[in-house]
mmCIF file of C-alpha atoms in Angstrom:
data_model
loop_
_atom_site.group_PDB
_atom_site.id
_atom_site.type_symbol
_atom_site.label_atom_id
_atom_site.label_comp_id
_atom_site.label_asym_id
_atom_site.label_seq_id
_atom_site.Cartn_x
_atom_site.Cartn_y
_atom_site.Cartn_z
ATOM 1 C CA MET A 30 -6.472 9.416 19.619
ATOM 2 C CA THR A 31 -6.700 12.675 17.756
ATOM 3 C CA LYS A 32 -6.511 12.841 13.988
ATOM 4 C CA VAL A 33 -2.984 13.577 12.805
ATOM 5 C CA PRO A 34 -2.273 14.629 9.212
ATOM 6 C CA ILE A 35 -0.762 11.832 7.126
ATOM 7 C CA ASN A 36 2.560 13.662 6.647
ATOM 8 C CA ASN A 37 3.069 14.009 10.416
ATOM 9 C CA ARG A 38 3.323 10.293 11.084
ATOM 10 C CA TYR A 39 5.437 7.299 10.182
ATOM 11 C CA ILE A 40 3.485 4.417 8.643
ATOM 12 C CA ALA A 41 4.834 0.926 7.933
ATOM 13 C CA LYS A 42 2.565 -1.678 6.381
ATOM 14 C CA GLU A 43 2.877 -5.429 6.173
ATOM 15 C CA SER A 44 5.022 -6.617 3.301
ATOM 16 C CA LEU A 45 3.495 -8.848 0.667
ATOM 17 C CA THR A 46 6.597 -11.026 0.215
ATOM 18 C CA PHE A 47 5.366 -14.050 2.139
ATOM 19 C CA PRO A 48 1.846 -14.136 0.611
ATOM 20 C CA LEU A 49 3.348 -13.810 -2.876
ATOM 21 C CA LEU A 50 5.764 -16.643 -2.106
ATOM 22 C CA VAL A 51 2.870 -18.821 -0.910
ATOM 23 C CA THR A 52 0.940 -17.994 -4.097
ATOM 24 C CA VAL A 53 3.911 -18.920 -6.311
ATOM 25 C CA MET A 54 4.435 -22.161 -4.385
ATOM 26 C CA PHE A 55 0.740 -22.954 -4.800
ATOM 27 C CA GLY A 56 1.018 -22.414 -8.561
ATOM 28 C CA VAL A 57 4.138 -24.579 -8.843
ATOM 29 C CA SER A 58 2.687 -27.386 -6.732
ATOM 30 C CA LEU A 59 -0.618 -27.213 -8.637
ATOM 31 C CA TYR A 60 1.267 -27.489 -11.931
ATOM 32 C CA ALA A 61 3.310 -30.408 -10.571
ATOM 33 C CA SER A 62 0.228 -32.199 -9.244
ATOM 34 C CA ILE A 63 -1.526 -31.905 -12.615
ATOM 35 C CA TYR A 64 1.363 -33.305 -14.654
ATOM 36 C CA THR A 65 2.781 -35.749 -12.107
ATOM 37 C CA PRO A 66 -0.055 -36.929 -9.872
ATOM 38 C CA LYS A 67 2.087 -38.015 -6.935
ATOM 39 C CA PHE A 68 0.979 -37.774 -3.328
ATOM 40 C CA TRP A 69 3.541 -35.129 -2.348
ATOM 41 C CA CYS A 70 2.588 -32.838 -5.226
ATOM 42 C CA ILE A 71 -1.116 -33.057 -4.364
ATOM 43 C CA PHE A 72 -0.344 -32.538 -0.662
ATOM 44 C CA GLY A 73 1.747 -29.458 -1.534
ATOM 45 C CA ALA A 74 -1.042 -28.030 -3.695
ATOM 46 C CA VAL A 75 -3.584 -28.481 -0.889
ATOM 47 C CA PHE A 76 -1.204 -27.095 1.752
ATOM 48 C CA PHE A 77 -0.244 -23.982 -0.202
ATOM 49 C CA GLY A 78 -3.828 -23.580 -1.429
ATOM 50 C CA LEU A 79 -4.963 -23.320 2.194
ATOM 51 C CA GLY A 80 -2.221 -20.759 2.803
ATOM 52 C CA VAL A 81 -3.433 -18.668 -0.145
ATOM 53 C CA ALA A 82 -7.016 -18.924 1.137
ATOM 54 C CA VAL A 83 -6.025 -17.773 4.643
ATOM 55 C CA TYR A 84 -4.052 -14.793 3.326
ATOM 56 C CA ALA A 85 -6.816 -13.856 0.876
ATOM 57 C CA TYR A 86 -9.386 -13.946 3.698
ATOM 58 C CA LYS A 87 -7.118 -11.860 5.948
ATOM 59 C CA TYR A 88 -6.464 -9.163 3.358
ATOM 60 C CA ILE A 89 -10.063 -8.955 2.169
ATOM 61 C CA ARG A 90 -11.548 -8.893 5.656
ATOM 62 C CA TYR A 91 -8.932 -7.088 7.784
ATOM 63 C CA GLY A 92 -6.326 -5.536 5.491
ATOM 64 C CA ARG A 93 -2.604 -5.375 6.097
ATOM 65 C CA THR A 94 -0.948 -5.085 9.506
ATOM 66 C CA THR A 95 0.062 -1.451 10.030
ATOM 67 C CA LEU A 96 2.503 0.261 12.396
ATOM 68 C CA ILE A 97 1.957 3.990 12.959
ATOM 69 C CA ILE A 98 4.352 6.204 14.925
ATOM 70 C CA ASP A 99 3.254 9.790 15.498
ATOM 71 C CA SER A 100 3.344 12.543 18.108
ATOM 72 C CA GLU A 101 0.706 10.742 20.230
ATOM 73 C CA GLY A 102 2.447 7.371 20.474
ATOM 74 C CA ILE A 103 2.795 4.015 18.730
ATOM 75 C CA THR A 104 -0.230 2.339 17.159
ATOM 76 C CA ILE A 105 -0.385 -1.181 15.746
ATOM 77 C CA LYS A 106 -3.351 -2.444 13.718
ATOM 78 C CA ASP A 107 -3.297 -6.208 13.516
ATOM 79 C CA TRP A 108 -5.562 -9.152 12.636
ATOM 80 C CA GLY A 109 -9.199 -8.829 13.607
ATOM 81 C CA LYS A 110 -9.147 -5.046 13.300
ATOM 82 C CA THR A 111 -7.480 -4.938 16.687
ATOM 83 C CA THR A 112 -5.856 -1.571 17.235
ATOM 84 C CA THR A 113 -3.406 -1.247 20.104
ATOM 85 C CA TYR A 114 -2.194 2.144 21.332
ATOM 86 C CA TYR A 115 0.989 2.818 23.283
ATOM 87 C CA TRP A 116 1.000 6.458 24.413
ATOM 88 C CA TRP A 117 4.290 8.330 24.785
ATOM 89 C CA TRP A 118 3.508 9.307 28.378
ATOM 90 C CA ASP A 119 3.294 5.601 29.303
ATOM 91 C CA ILE A 120 6.385 4.495 27.337
ATOM 92 C CA VAL A 121 9.611 4.335 29.350
ATOM 93 C CA SER A 122 11.907 3.099 26.578
ATOM 94 C CA VAL A 123 11.820 1.590 23.113
ATOM 95 C CA TYR A 124 14.481 -0.445 21.327
ATOM 96 C CA THR A 125 14.858 -2.711 18.329
ATOM 97 C CA SER A 126 16.157 -6.215 18.762
ATOM 98 C CA TRP A 127 17.039 -9.199 16.682
ATOM 99 C CA ASN A 128 15.846 -12.582 17.943
ATOM 100 C CA VAL A 129 16.679 -16.052 16.775
ATOM 101 C CA SER A 130 13.563 -17.715 15.415
ATOM 102 C CA TYR A 131 13.052 -21.405 14.828
ATOM 103 C CA PHE A 132 9.822 -21.161 12.870
ATOM 104 C CA ALA A 133 9.605 -19.266 9.580
ATOM 105 C CA ARG A 134 12.831 -17.257 9.612
ATOM 106 C CA PHE A 135 16.216 -17.766 11.172
ATOM 107 C CA VAL A 136 16.351 -14.212 12.581
ATOM 108 C CA GLU A 137 13.452 -11.808 13.252
ATOM 109 C CA ARG A 138 13.444 -8.069 13.984
ATOM 110 C CA TRP A 139 11.316 -6.869 16.888
ATOM 111 C CA LEU A 140 10.358 -3.515 18.349
ATOM 112 C CA ARG A 141 10.369 -3.805 22.152
ATOM 113 C CA ILE A 142 8.288 -1.309 24.103
ATOM 114 C CA LYS A 143 8.698 -0.906 27.874
ATOM 115 C CA THR A 144 5.729 0.821 29.516
ATOM 116 C CA SER A 145 5.134 1.779 33.135
ATOM 117 C CA VAL A 146 1.951 0.645 34.826
ATOM 118 C CA ASN A 147 1.982 2.434 38.180
ATOM 119 C CA GLY A 148 5.327 4.126 37.944
ATOM 120 C CA GLU A 149 6.880 1.112 39.684
ATOM 121 C CA GLN A 150 5.905 -1.896 37.585
ATOM 122 C CA TYR A 151 6.865 -2.334 33.958
ATOM 123 C CA GLU A 152 5.202 -4.183 31.106
ATOM 124 C CA PHE A 153 6.957 -5.247 27.921
ATOM 125 C CA HIS A 154 5.227 -5.271 24.538
ATOM 126 C CA ASP A 155 6.638 -6.664 21.303
ATOM 127 C CA ILE A 156 5.889 -5.775 17.698
ATOM 128 C CA CYS A 157 7.400 -7.949 14.965
ATOM 129 C CA LEU A 158 9.120 -5.710 12.421
ATOM 130 C CA SER A 159 10.117 -8.622 10.161
ATOM 131 C CA ASP A 160 6.584 -8.805 8.783
ATOM 132 C CA LEU A 161 6.426 -5.066 8.123
ATOM 133 C CA TYR A 162 7.863 -3.280 5.124
ATOM 134 C CA CYS A 163 10.303 -1.107 7.084
ATOM 135 C CA ARG A 164 13.863 -0.940 8.317
ATOM 136 C CA SER A 165 14.967 -0.782 11.943
ATOM 137 C CA LYS A 166 16.828 2.452 11.222
ATOM 138 C CA SER A 167 13.730 4.208 9.870
ATOM 139 C CA VAL A 168 11.684 3.089 12.890
ATOM 140 C CA ARG A 169 14.434 4.389 15.202
ATOM 141 C CA LYS A 170 14.494 7.745 13.397
ATOM 142 C CA ALA A 171 10.692 8.017 13.645
ATOM 143 C CA ILE A 172 10.828 7.338 17.393
ATOM 144 C CA GLU A 173 13.572 9.930 17.802
ATOM 145 C CA LYS A 174 11.565 12.451 15.769
ATOM 146 C CA TYR A 175 8.267 12.074 17.623
ATOM 147 C CA ALA A 176 9.395 11.114 21.146
ATOM 148 C CA GLY A 177 12.924 12.468 21.408
ATOM 149 C CA GLN A 178 16.247 10.700 21.600
ATOM 150 C CA SER A 179 15.849 9.895 25.286
ATOM 151 C CA ARG A 180 13.107 7.259 24.603
ATOM 152 C CA PHE A 181 15.188 5.074 22.317
ATOM 153 C CA ASP A 182 17.449 2.689 24.260
ATOM 154 C CA TYR A 183 20.636 2.452 22.183
ATOM 155 C CA ASP A 184 22.456 0.139 24.608
ATOM 156 C CA ALA A 185 19.755 -2.553 24.659
ATOM 157 C CA SER A 186 19.446 -2.362 20.885
ATOM 158 C CA GLN A 187 23.208 -2.793 20.398
ATOM 159 C CA LYS A 188 23.426 -5.679 22.897
ATOM 160 C CA SER A 189 20.715 -7.685 21.136
ATOM 161 C CA LYS A 190 22.317 -6.975 17.757
ATOM 162 C CA ASN A 191 25.710 -8.220 18.979
ATOM 163 C CA TYR A 192 24.147 -11.332 20.531
ATOM 164 C CA VAL A 193 22.387 -12.368 17.324
ATOM 165 C CA THR A 194 25.473 -11.553 15.232
ATOM 166 C CA LYS A 195 27.502 -13.993 17.329
ATOM 167 C CA ILE A 196 24.867 -16.710 16.910
ATOM 168 C CA VAL A 197 24.685 -16.210 13.133
ATOM 169 C CA LEU A 198 28.495 -16.271 12.785
ATOM 170 C CA ALA A 199 28.719 -19.423 14.929
ATOM 171 C CA SER A 200 26.026 -21.049 12.755
ATOM 172 C CA ILE A 201 27.867 -20.163 9.543
ATOM 173 C CA VAL A 202 31.154 -21.519 10.912
ATOM 174 C CA ALA A 203 29.388 -24.714 12.049
ATOM 175 C CA VAL A 204 27.866 -25.245 8.577
ATOM 176 C CA ILE A 205 31.249 -24.712 6.912
ATOM 177 C CA VAL A 206 32.973 -27.139 9.312
ATOM 178 C CA ILE A 207 30.262 -29.771 8.785
ATOM 179 C CA PHE A 208 30.511 -29.332 5.003
ATOM 180 C CA ILE A 209 34.308 -29.718 5.105
ATOM 181 C CA CYS A 210 34.057 -32.797 7.350
ATOM 182 C CA ILE A 211 31.465 -34.422 5.093
ATOM 183 C CA THR A 212 33.491 -33.820 1.921
ATOM 184 C CA TYR A 213 36.749 -34.898 3.562
ATOM 185 C CA PHE A 214 35.443 -38.121 5.170
ATOM 186 C CA SER A 215 33.227 -39.148 2.243
ATOM 187 C CA GLU A 216 36.276 -40.005 0.142
#
């Protein structure tokens, strides 16, 4: 990859929200375990202390995860100093999607990249945008700027957005109905 001046590329780095939250939770659980030595407080302090240690090791050793979009293609630098390149001449289409997650977040944003292998076969690559300090709109504009509007798949992006919107609305309605049922039948 050739060197591109810093102002001719879009750079999104990993947000520090989750590590800061883990650090605050470690401080709160450490405070609670000192003044109320219960098992759960000590377990929380150890659990969040390990989380702080893992994030500190990651940031000291490898730095933050970085997404770079420029005239050459899309580059992602992840854990272990692994740098992955997706060149524009290999990329067929790119779109943003929202997926339901059952682990850390309820909904996650992803950048989906469809590349051609031999002109006939396609491979799909995913980059999680929820961990990066960026918006889907700014990523879309960067792709349009460096690769043209024909690379970004608006239809696939809109379909995934509508799908997740329906799931979130159904979940909110279900929570409201359950709350009303519990308050009505508890009397």
